[in-house]
PDB file of C-alpha atoms and ligand atoms in Angstrom:
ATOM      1  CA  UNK A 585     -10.707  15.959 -19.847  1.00 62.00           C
ATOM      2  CA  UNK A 586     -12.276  14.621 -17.013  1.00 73.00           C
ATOM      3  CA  UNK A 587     -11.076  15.770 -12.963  1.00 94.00           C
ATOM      4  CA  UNK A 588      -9.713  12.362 -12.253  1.00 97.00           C
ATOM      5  CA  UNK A 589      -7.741  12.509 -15.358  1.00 97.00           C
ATOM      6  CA  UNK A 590      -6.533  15.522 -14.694  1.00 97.00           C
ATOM      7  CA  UNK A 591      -5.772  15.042 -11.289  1.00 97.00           C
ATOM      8  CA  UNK A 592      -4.209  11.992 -11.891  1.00 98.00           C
ATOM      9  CA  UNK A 593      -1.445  13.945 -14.091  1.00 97.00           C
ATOM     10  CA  UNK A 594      -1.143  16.560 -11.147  1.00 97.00           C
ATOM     11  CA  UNK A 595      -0.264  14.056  -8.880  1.00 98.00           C
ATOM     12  CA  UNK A 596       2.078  12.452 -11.297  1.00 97.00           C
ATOM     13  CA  UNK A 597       4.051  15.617 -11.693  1.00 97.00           C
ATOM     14  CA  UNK A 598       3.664  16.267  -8.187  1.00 97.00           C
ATOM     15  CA  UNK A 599       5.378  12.954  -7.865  1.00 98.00           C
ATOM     16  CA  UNK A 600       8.433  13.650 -10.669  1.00 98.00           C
ATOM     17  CA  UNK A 601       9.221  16.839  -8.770  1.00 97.00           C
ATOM     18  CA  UNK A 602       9.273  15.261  -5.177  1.00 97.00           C
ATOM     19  CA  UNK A 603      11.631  12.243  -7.053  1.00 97.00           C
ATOM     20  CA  UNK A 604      14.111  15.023  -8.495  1.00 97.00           C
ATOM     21  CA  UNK A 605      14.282  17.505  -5.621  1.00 96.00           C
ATOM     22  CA  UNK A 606      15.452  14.569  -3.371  1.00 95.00           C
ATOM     23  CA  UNK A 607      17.517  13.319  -6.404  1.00 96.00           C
ATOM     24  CA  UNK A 608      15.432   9.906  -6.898  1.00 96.00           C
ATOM     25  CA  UNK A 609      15.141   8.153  -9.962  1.00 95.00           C
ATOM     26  CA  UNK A 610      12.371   9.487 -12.393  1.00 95.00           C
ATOM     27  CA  UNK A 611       9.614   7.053 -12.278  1.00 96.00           C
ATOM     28  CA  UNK A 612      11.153   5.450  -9.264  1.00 96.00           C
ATOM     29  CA  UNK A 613       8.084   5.951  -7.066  1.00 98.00           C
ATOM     30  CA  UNK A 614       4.967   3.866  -7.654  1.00 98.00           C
ATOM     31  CA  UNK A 615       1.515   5.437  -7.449  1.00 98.00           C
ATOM     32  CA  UNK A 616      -1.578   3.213  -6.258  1.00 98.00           C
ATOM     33  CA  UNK A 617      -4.286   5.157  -6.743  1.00 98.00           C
ATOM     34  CA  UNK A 618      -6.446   4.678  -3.893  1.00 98.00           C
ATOM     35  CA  UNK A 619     -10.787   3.802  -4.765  1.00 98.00           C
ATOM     36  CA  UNK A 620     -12.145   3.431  -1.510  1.00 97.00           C
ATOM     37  CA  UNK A 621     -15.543   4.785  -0.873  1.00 97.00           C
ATOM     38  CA  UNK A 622     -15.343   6.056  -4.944  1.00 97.00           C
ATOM     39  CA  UNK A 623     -17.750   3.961  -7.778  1.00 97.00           C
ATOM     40  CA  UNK A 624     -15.926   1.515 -10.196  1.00 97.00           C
ATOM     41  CA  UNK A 625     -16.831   4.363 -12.740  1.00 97.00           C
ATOM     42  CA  UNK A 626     -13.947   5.876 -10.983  1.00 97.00           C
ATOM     43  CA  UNK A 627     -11.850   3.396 -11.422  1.00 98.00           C
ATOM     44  CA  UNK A 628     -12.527   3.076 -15.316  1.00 98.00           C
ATOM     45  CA  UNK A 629     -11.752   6.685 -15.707  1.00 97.00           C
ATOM     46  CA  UNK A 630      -8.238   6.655 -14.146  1.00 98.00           C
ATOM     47  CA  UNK A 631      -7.528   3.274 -16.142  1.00 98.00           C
ATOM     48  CA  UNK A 632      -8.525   5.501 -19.087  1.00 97.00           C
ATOM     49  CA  UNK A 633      -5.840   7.535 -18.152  1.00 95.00           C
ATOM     50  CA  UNK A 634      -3.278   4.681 -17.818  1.00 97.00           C
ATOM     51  CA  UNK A 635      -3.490   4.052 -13.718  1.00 98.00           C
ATOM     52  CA  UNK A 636      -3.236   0.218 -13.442  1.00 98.00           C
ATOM     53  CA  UNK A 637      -2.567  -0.683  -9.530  1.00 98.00           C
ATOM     54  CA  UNK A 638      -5.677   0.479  -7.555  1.00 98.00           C
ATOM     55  CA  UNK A 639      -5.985   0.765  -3.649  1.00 98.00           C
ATOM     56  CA  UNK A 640      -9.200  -0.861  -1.334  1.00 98.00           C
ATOM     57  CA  UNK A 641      -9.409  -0.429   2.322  1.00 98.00           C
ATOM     58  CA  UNK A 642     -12.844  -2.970   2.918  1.00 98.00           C
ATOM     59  CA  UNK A 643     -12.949  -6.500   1.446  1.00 98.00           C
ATOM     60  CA  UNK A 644     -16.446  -6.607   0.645  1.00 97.00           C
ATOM     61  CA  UNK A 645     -16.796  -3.395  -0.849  1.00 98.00           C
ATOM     62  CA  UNK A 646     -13.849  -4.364  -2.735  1.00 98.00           C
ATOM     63  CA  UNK A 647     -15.151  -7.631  -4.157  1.00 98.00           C
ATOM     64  CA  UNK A 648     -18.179  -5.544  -5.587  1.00 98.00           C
ATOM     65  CA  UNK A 649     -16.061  -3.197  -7.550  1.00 98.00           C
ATOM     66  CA  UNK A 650     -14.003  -6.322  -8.745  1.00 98.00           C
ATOM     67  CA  UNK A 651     -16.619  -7.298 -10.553  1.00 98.00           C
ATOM     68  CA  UNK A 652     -17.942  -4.322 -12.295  1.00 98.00           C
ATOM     69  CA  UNK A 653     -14.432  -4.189 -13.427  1.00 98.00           C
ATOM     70  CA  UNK A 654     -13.553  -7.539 -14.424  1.00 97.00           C
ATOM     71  CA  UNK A 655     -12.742  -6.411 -18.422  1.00 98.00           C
ATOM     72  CA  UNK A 656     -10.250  -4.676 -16.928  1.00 98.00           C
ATOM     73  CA  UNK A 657      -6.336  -5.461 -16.702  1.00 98.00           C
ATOM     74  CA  UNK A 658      -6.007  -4.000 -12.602  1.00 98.00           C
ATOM     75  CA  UNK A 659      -3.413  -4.728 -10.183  1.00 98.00           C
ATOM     76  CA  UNK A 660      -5.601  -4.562  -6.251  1.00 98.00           C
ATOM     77  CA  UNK A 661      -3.719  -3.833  -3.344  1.00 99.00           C
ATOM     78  CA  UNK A 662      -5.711  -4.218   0.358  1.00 98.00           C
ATOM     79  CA  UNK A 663      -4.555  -1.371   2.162  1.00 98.00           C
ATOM     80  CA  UNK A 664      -7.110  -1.748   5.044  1.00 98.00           C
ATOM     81  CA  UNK A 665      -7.002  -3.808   8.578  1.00 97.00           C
ATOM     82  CA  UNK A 666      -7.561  -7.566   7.273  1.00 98.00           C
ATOM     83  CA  UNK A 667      -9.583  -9.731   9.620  1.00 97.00           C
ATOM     84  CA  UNK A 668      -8.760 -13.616   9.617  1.00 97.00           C
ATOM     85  CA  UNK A 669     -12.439 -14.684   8.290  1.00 97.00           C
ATOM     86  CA  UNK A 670     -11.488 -12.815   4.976  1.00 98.00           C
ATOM     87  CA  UNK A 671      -8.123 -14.305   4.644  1.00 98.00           C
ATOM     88  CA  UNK A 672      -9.369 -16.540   2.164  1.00 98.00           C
ATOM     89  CA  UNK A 673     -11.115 -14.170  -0.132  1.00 98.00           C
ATOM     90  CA  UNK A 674      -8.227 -11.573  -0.303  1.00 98.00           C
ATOM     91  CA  UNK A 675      -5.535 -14.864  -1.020  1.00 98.00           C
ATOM     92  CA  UNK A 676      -7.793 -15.687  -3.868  1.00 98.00           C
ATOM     93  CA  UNK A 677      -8.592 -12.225  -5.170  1.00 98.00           C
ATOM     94  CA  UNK A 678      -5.953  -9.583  -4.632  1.00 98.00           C
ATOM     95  CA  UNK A 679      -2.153  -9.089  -5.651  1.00 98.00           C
ATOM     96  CA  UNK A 680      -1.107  -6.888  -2.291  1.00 99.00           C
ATOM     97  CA  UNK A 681      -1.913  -6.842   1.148  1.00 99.00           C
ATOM     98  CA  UNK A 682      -0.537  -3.844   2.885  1.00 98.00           C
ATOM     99  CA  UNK A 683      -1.275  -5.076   6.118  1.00 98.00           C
ATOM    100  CA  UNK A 684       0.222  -7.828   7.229  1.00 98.00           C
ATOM    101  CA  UNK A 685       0.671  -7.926  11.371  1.00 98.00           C
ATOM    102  CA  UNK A 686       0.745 -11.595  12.269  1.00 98.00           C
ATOM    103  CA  UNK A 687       2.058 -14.867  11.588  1.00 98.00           C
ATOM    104  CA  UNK A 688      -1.173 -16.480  12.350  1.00 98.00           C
ATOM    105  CA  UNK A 689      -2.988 -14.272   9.122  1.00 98.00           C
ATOM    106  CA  UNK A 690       0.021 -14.920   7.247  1.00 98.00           C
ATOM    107  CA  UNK A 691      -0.317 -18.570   7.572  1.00 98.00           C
ATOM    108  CA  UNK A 692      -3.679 -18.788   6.299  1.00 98.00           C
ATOM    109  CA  UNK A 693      -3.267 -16.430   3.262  1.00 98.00           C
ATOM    110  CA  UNK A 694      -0.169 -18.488   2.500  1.00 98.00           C
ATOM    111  CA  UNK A 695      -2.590 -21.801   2.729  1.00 98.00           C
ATOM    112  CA  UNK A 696      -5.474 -20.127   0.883  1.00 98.00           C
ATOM    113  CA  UNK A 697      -3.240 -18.561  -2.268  1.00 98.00           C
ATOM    114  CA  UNK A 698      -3.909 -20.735  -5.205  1.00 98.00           C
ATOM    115  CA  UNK A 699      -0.861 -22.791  -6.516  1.00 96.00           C
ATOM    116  CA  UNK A 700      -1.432 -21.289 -10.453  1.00 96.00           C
ATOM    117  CA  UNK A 701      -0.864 -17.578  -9.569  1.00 97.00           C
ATOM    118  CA  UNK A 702       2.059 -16.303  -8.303  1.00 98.00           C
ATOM    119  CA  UNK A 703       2.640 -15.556  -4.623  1.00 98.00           C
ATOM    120  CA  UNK A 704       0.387 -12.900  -3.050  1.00 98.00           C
ATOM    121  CA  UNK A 705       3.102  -9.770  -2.360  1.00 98.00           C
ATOM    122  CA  UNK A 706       3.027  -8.772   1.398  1.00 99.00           C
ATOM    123  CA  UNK A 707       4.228  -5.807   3.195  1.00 99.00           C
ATOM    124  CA  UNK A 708       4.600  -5.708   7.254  1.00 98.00           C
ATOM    125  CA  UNK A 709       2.684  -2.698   8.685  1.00 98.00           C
ATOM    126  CA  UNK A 710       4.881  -1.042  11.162  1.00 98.00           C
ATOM    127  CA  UNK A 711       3.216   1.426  13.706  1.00 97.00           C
ATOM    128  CA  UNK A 712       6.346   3.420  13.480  1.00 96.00           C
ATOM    129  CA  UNK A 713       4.952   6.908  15.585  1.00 90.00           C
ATOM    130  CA  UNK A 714       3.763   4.045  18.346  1.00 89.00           C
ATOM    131  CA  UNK A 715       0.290   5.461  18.038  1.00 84.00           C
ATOM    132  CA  UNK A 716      -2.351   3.543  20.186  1.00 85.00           C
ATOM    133  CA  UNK A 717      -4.954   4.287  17.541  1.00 82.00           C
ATOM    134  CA  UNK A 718      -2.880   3.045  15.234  1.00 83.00           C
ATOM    135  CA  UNK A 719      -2.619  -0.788  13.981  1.00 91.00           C
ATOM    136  CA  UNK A 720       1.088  -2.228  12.869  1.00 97.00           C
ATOM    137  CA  UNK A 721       3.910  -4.313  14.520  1.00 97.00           C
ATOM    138  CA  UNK A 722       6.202  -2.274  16.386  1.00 96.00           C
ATOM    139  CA  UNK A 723       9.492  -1.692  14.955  1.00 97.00           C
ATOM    140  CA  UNK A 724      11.700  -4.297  17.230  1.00 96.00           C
ATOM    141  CA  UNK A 725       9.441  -7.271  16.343  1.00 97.00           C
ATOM    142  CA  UNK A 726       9.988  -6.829  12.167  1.00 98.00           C
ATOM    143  CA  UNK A 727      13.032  -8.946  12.211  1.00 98.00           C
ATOM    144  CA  UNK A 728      11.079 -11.448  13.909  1.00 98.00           C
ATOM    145  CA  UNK A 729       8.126 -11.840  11.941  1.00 98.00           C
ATOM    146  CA  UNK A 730       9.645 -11.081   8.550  1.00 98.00           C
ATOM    147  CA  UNK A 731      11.933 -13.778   9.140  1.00 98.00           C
ATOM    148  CA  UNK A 732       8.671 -16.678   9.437  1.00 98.00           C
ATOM    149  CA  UNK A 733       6.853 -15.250   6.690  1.00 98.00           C
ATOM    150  CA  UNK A 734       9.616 -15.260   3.935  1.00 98.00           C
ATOM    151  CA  UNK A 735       9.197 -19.281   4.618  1.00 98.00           C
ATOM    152  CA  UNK A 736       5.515 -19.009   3.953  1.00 98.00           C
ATOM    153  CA  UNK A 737       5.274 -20.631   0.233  1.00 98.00           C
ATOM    154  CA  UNK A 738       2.239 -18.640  -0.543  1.00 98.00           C
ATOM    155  CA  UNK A 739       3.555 -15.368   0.277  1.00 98.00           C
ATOM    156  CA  UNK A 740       6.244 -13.238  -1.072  1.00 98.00           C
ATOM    157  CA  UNK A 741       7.341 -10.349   1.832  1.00 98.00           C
ATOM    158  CA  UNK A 742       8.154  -7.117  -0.304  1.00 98.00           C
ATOM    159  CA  UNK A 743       9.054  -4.589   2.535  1.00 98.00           C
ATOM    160  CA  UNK A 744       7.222  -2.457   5.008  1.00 98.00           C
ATOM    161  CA  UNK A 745       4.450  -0.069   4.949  1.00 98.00           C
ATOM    162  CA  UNK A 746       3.107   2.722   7.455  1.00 98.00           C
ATOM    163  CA  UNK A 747       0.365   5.090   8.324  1.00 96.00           C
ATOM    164  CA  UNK A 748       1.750   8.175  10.697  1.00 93.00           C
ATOM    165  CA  UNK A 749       0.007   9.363  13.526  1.00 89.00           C
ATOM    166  CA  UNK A 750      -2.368  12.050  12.164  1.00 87.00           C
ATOM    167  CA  UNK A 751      -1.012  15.130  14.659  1.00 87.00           C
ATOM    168  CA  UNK A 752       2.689  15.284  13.246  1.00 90.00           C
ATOM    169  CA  UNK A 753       4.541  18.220  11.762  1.00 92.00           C
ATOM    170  CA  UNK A 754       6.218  18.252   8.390  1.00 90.00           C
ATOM    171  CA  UNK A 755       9.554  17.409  10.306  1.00 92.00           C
ATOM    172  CA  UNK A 756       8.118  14.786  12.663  1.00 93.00           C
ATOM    173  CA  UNK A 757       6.242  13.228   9.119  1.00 94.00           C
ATOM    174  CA  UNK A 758       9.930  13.172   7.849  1.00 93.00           C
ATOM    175  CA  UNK A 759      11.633  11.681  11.290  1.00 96.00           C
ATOM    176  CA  UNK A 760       9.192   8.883  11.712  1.00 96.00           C
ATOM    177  CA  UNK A 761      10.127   8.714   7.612  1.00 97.00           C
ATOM    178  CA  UNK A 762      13.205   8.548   7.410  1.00 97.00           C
ATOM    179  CA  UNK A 763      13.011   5.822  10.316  1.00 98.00           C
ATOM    180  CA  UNK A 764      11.268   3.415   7.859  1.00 98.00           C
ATOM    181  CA  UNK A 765      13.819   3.797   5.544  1.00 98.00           C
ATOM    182  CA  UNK A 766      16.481   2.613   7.862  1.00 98.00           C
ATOM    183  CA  UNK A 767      14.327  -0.316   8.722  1.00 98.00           C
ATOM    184  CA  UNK A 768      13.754  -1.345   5.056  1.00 98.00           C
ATOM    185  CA  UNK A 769      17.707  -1.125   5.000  1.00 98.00           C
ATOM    186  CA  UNK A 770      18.088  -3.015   8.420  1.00 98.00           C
ATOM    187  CA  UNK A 771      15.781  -5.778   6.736  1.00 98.00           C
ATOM    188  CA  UNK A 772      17.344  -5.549   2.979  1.00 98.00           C
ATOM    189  CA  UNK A 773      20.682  -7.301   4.687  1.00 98.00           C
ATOM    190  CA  UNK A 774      18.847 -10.670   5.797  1.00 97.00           C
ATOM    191  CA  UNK A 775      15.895 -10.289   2.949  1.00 98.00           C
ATOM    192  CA  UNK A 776      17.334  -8.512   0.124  1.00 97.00           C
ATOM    193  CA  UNK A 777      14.286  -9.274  -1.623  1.00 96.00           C
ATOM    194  CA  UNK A 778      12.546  -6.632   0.328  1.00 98.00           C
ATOM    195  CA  UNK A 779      12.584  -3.499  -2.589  1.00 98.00           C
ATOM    196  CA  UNK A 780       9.098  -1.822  -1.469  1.00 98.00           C
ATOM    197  CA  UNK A 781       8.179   1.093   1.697  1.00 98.00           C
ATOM    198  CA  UNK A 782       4.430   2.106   1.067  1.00 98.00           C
ATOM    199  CA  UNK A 783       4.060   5.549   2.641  1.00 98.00           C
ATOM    200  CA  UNK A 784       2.599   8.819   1.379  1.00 97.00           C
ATOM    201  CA  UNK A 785      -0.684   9.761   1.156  1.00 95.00           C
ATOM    202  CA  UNK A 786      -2.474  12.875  -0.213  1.00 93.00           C
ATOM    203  CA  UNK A 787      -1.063  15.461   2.403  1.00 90.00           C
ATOM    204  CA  UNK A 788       2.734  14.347   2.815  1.00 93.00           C
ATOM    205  CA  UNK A 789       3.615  12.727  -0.239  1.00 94.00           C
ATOM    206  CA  UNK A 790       6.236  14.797  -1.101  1.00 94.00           C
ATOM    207  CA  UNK A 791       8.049  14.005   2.514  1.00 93.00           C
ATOM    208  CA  UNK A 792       7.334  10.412   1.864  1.00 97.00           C
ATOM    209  CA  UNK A 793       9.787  10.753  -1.463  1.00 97.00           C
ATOM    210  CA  UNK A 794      12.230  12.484   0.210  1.00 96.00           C
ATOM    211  CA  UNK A 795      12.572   9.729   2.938  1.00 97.00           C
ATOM    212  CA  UNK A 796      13.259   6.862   0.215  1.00 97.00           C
ATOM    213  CA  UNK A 797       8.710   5.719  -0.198  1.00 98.00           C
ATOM    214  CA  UNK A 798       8.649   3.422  -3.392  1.00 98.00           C
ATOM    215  CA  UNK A 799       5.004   3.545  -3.361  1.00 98.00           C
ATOM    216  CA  UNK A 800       2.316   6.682  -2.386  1.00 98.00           C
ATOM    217  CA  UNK A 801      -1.089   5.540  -1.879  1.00 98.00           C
ATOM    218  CA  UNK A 802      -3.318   8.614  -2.880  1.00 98.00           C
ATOM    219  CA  UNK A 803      -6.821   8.747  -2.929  1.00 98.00           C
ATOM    220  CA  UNK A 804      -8.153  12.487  -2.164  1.00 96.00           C
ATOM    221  CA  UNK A 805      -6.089  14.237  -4.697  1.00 97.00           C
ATOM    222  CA  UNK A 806      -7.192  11.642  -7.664  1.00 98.00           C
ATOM    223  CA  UNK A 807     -11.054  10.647  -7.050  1.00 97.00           C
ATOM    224  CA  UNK A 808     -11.940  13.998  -4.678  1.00 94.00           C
ATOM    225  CA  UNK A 809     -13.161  13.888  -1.156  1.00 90.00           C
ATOM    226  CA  UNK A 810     -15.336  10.851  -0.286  1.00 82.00           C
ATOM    227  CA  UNK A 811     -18.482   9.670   0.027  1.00 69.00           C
ATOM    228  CA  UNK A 812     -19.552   8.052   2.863  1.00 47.00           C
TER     229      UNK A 812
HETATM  230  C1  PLP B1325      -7.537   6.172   2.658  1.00 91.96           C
HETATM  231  C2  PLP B1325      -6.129   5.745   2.734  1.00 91.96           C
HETATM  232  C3  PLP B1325      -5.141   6.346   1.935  1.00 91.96           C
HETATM  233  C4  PLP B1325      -5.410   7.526   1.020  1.00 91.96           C
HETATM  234  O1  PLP B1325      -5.564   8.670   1.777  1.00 91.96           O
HETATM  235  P1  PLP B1325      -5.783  10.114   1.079  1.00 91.96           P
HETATM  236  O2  PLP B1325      -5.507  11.059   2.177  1.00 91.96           O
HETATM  237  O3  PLP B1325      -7.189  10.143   0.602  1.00 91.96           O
HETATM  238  O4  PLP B1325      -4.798  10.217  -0.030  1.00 91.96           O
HETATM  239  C5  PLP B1325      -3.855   5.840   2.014  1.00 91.96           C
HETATM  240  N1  PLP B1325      -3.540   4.813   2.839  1.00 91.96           N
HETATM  241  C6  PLP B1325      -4.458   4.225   3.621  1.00 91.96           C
HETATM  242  C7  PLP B1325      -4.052   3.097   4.489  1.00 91.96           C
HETATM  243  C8  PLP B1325      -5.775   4.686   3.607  1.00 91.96           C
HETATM  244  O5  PLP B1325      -6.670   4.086   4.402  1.00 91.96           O
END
């Protein structure tokens, strides 16, 4: 069996322990396996395994790996910062955007998804530790924005997602958490099609599932450390 296989079905059981010891649903948490900086031979060997949504942080790099890839049935999600000149090529070519910070992006990637697919799924990236370093809307202004871009016709808004601050303990990780979850709540009562919080990566997944994360975007633990 090959590593990524392998570690693919660690990280799966890693994730059916973290679901039971905070007494989630089996199979309640999503995994996106996340590619950057890894080959589309990669990608074919967790698809081997059965992974079918995949994570990309860089459009262009992205696109290339589309390609090589085409044969195959793969879900993309764009977890990385989206700039507005590339709004067009991720409306045409991805299912997620992880991203989303501004009505101004989200009108264009609303005007840009073509009308015989269905809506691109959105999440609002909240910078919920209030990190400088770190991109997202700040917690107050979610209302706001979710609000004009469940109009967008293009778009459908499926929740929130979050990157923490990089210098947090395992109970800070938790805090700043278990603070998205409440949001997602908070935002449930006016959009109760909201049903996604993307949060979790390789180091904190299992406080991500304890905190109520419906999707953990993992890339070290599956594909090894990358390139550059
Ligand atoms: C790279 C990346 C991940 C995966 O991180 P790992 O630590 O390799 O699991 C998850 N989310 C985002 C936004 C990333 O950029």
């Amino acid at each position: 069996m090959s590593s990524i296989v392998e570690n693919l079905e660690q990280v799966m059981r890693q994730m059916r322990l973290a679901e039971q010891q905070s007494n989630r649903k089996p199979g309640s948490v999503k995994l996106l396996a996340v590619s950057k900086k890894h080959p589309s031979s990669a990608i074919r060997e967790a698809f081997s395994a059965g992974q079918l949504a995949f994570g990309e942080n860089y459009v262009q790099e992205a696109l290339a790996k589309q390609q090589e890839v085409q044969d195959l049935p793969l879900e993309w999600h764009l977890i990385g910062p989206l700039q507005s000149n590339k709004a067009k090529e991720v409306a045409q070519q991805f299912d997620w955007l992880h991203t989303l910070d501004r009505l101004k992006l989200a009108e264009k990637l609303s005007q840009h998804r073509p009308a015989e697919v269905p809506p691109l799924n959105v999440l609002l990236q909240v910078n919920i530790s209030q990190d400088p370093a770190k991109a997202g809307i700040l917690p107050e202004e979610i209302t706001s924005l979710a609000q004009q871009v469940a109009q967008l016709p293009g778009l459908q808004l499926r929740g929130l997602m979050t990157i923490l601050a990089l210098d947090l303990s395992p109970e800070q990780q938790r805090a700043d958490y278990m603070k998205m979850q409440q949001h997602l709540t908070q935002l449930q009562a006016i959009l109760p099609d909201c049903d996604t919080l993307s949060m979790g990566m390789s180091d904190d997944l299992p406080q991500a599932i304890a905190a109520g994360s419906t999707m953990v975007r993992i890339g070290t633990a599956i594909f090894g450390t990358r390139g550059i």
